[in-house]
């Protein structure tokens, strides 16, 4: 697990430095190592982050399987953190939006907004503010796409 943690850390550092190609490479190795393990939550989390990186790199079409798999793995674990699931739905919404699937993106943003709305206490504990950035972003993206 230490090797995987190192790969994830290196991927995060490369992403923070703007080197998405290196970030994706390191994240991909970590994903493959996690596939050989027994921690579906860690795999789901790593898949979601790789999807985010692919979307940021303009490779949203390649991110769709990671989004779908992350959501599937989260669904297999009853104790999956609701914020992680909401973030995975958000990632899928970003992916759909990036590939031009407006109707799919609106549906996913609505799902993300509903999930984030149930987490207002979590956001307040994290930020000290009653504002819910997940709901605000989802609402803005839905309206920008022509939804309600």
Short mmCIF file of C-alpha atoms in Angstrom, two decimals:
data_model
loop_
_atom_site.label_atom_id
_atom_site.label_comp_id
_atom_site.label_asym_id
_atom_site.label_seq_id
_atom_site.Cartn_x
_atom_site.Cartn_y
_atom_site.Cartn_z
CA UNK A 1 0.00 0.00 0.00
CA UNK A 2 2.94 2.32 0.61
CA UNK A 3 3.90 2.09 -3.08
CA UNK A 4 0.37 3.02 -4.11
CA UNK A 5 0.30 5.94 -1.69
CA UNK A 6 3.58 7.16 -3.19
CA UNK A 7 2.19 6.93 -6.71
CA UNK A 8 -0.96 8.81 -5.72
CA UNK A 9 1.12 11.48 -3.99
CA UNK A 10 3.36 11.86 -7.05
CA UNK A 11 0.30 12.07 -9.31
CA UNK A 12 -1.24 14.76 -7.10
CA UNK A 13 2.02 16.74 -7.06
CA UNK A 14 2.33 16.52 -10.84
CA UNK A 15 -1.27 17.65 -11.24
CA UNK A 16 -0.71 20.56 -8.85
CA UNK A 17 2.37 21.52 -10.89
CA UNK A 18 0.31 21.47 -14.10
CA UNK A 19 1.96 18.36 -15.55
CA UNK A 20 -1.20 16.46 -16.38
CA UNK A 21 0.56 13.89 -18.57
CA UNK A 22 2.81 12.81 -15.71
CA UNK A 23 -0.11 12.97 -13.26
CA UNK A 24 -2.21 10.69 -15.46
CA UNK A 25 0.70 8.27 -15.90
CA UNK A 26 1.30 7.95 -12.15
CA UNK A 27 -2.41 7.77 -11.39
CA UNK A 28 -2.82 5.04 -14.00
CA UNK A 29 -0.12 2.91 -12.40
CA UNK A 30 -1.78 3.40 -9.02
CA UNK A 31 -5.17 2.42 -10.46
CA UNK A 32 -3.73 -0.79 -11.87
CA UNK A 33 -2.10 -1.65 -8.53
CA UNK A 34 -5.40 -0.95 -6.75
CA UNK A 35 -7.26 -3.21 -9.19
CA UNK A 36 -5.11 -6.07 -7.91
CA UNK A 37 -6.10 -5.30 -4.32
CA UNK A 38 -9.18 -5.54 -2.16
CA UNK A 39 -10.07 -1.92 -1.43
CA UNK A 40 -12.93 -0.83 -3.70
CA UNK A 41 -13.21 2.60 -2.07
CA UNK A 42 -9.55 3.39 -2.74
CA UNK A 43 -9.95 2.19 -6.32
CA UNK A 44 -13.10 4.26 -6.83
CA UNK A 45 -11.35 7.34 -5.44
CA UNK A 46 -8.31 6.81 -7.68
CA UNK A 47 -10.50 6.26 -10.74
CA UNK A 48 -12.41 9.47 -10.06
CA UNK A 49 -9.23 11.47 -9.73
CA UNK A 50 -7.83 9.99 -12.96
CA UNK A 51 -11.09 10.91 -14.69
CA UNK A 52 -10.75 14.48 -13.37
CA UNK A 53 -7.21 14.61 -14.74
CA UNK A 54 -8.26 13.26 -18.14
CA UNK A 55 -11.06 15.83 -18.34
CA UNK A 56 -8.65 18.63 -17.38
CA UNK A 57 -6.25 17.39 -20.07
CA UNK A 58 -8.94 17.65 -22.76
CA UNK A 59 -9.35 13.87 -22.93
CA UNK A 60 -12.88 13.67 -21.55
CA UNK A 61 -13.87 10.87 -23.91
CA UNK A 62 -11.26 8.66 -22.19
CA UNK A 63 -12.64 9.55 -18.76
CA UNK A 64 -16.09 8.00 -19.22
CA UNK A 65 -15.10 4.44 -18.21
CA UNK A 66 -13.35 5.73 -15.08
CA UNK A 67 -16.45 7.72 -14.09
CA UNK A 68 -18.72 4.73 -14.60
CA UNK A 69 -16.40 2.37 -12.75
CA UNK A 70 -15.93 4.76 -9.83
CA UNK A 71 -19.70 5.05 -9.41
CA UNK A 72 -20.07 1.27 -9.68
CA UNK A 73 -17.44 0.62 -7.01
CA UNK A 74 -18.97 3.19 -4.66
CA UNK A 75 -22.35 1.49 -5.12
CA UNK A 76 -20.85 -1.81 -3.97
CA UNK A 77 -19.84 -0.44 -0.58
CA UNK A 78 -22.74 0.51 1.71
CA UNK A 79 -20.46 2.60 3.94
CA UNK A 80 -19.07 4.63 1.04
CA UNK A 81 -18.78 8.27 2.16
CA UNK A 82 -21.66 10.31 0.70
CA UNK A 83 -19.30 13.18 -0.17
CA UNK A 84 -17.12 10.83 -2.21
CA UNK A 85 -20.19 9.57 -4.07
CA UNK A 86 -21.40 13.13 -4.72
CA UNK A 87 -17.94 14.04 -6.01
CA UNK A 88 -17.98 11.01 -8.33
CA UNK A 89 -21.37 12.08 -9.70
CA UNK A 90 -19.93 15.59 -10.16
CA UNK A 91 -17.01 14.11 -12.09
CA UNK A 92 -19.41 12.19 -14.34
CA UNK A 93 -21.38 15.40 -14.92
CA UNK A 94 -18.19 17.25 -15.90
CA UNK A 95 -17.29 14.41 -18.27
CA UNK A 96 -20.73 14.41 -19.90
CA UNK A 97 -20.60 18.17 -20.25
CA UNK A 98 -17.11 18.06 -21.76
CA UNK A 99 -18.15 15.58 -24.47
CA UNK A 100 -21.27 17.55 -25.33
CA UNK A 101 -23.87 15.30 -23.72
CA UNK A 102 -25.99 18.20 -22.46
CA UNK A 103 -29.02 16.16 -21.38
CA UNK A 104 -26.83 13.62 -19.59
CA UNK A 105 -24.83 16.39 -17.94
CA UNK A 106 -27.97 18.14 -16.69
CA UNK A 107 -29.30 14.87 -15.22
CA UNK A 108 -25.97 14.17 -13.50
CA UNK A 109 -25.66 17.74 -12.20
CA UNK A 110 -29.17 17.43 -10.75
CA UNK A 111 -28.17 14.18 -9.05
CA UNK A 112 -24.97 15.79 -7.73
CA UNK A 113 -26.92 18.82 -6.47
CA UNK A 114 -29.35 16.56 -4.59
CA UNK A 115 -26.47 14.64 -3.05
CA UNK A 116 -24.56 17.80 -2.10
CA UNK A 117 -27.71 19.33 -0.59
CA UNK A 118 -27.81 16.46 1.91
CA UNK A 119 -24.25 17.34 2.97
CA UNK A 120 -24.69 20.94 4.10
CA UNK A 121 -23.55 20.01 7.62
CA UNK A 122 -20.38 18.44 6.20
CA UNK A 123 -19.57 21.56 4.18
CA UNK A 124 -20.24 23.81 7.15
CA UNK A 125 -17.91 21.70 9.31
CA UNK A 126 -15.24 21.83 6.59
CA UNK A 127 -15.48 25.53 5.79
CA UNK A 128 -17.13 27.16 8.81
CA UNK A 129 -19.70 28.65 6.46
CA UNK A 130 -23.32 27.64 5.90
CA UNK A 131 -22.78 28.05 2.15
CA UNK A 132 -22.86 24.81 0.18
CA UNK A 133 -20.39 25.06 -2.73
CA UNK A 134 -21.53 21.75 -4.20
CA UNK A 135 -25.11 22.94 -4.56
CA UNK A 136 -23.96 26.34 -5.83
CA UNK A 137 -21.72 24.82 -8.53
CA UNK A 138 -24.33 22.27 -9.63
CA UNK A 139 -27.04 24.93 -9.87
CA UNK A 140 -24.76 27.23 -11.87
CA UNK A 141 -23.78 24.43 -14.27
CA UNK A 142 -27.40 23.31 -14.75
CA UNK A 143 -28.47 26.87 -15.58
CA UNK A 144 -25.51 27.35 -17.93
CA UNK A 145 -26.57 24.22 -19.79
CA UNK A 146 -30.13 25.50 -20.12
CA UNK A 147 -31.67 23.40 -17.40
CA UNK A 148 -33.67 24.46 -14.38
#
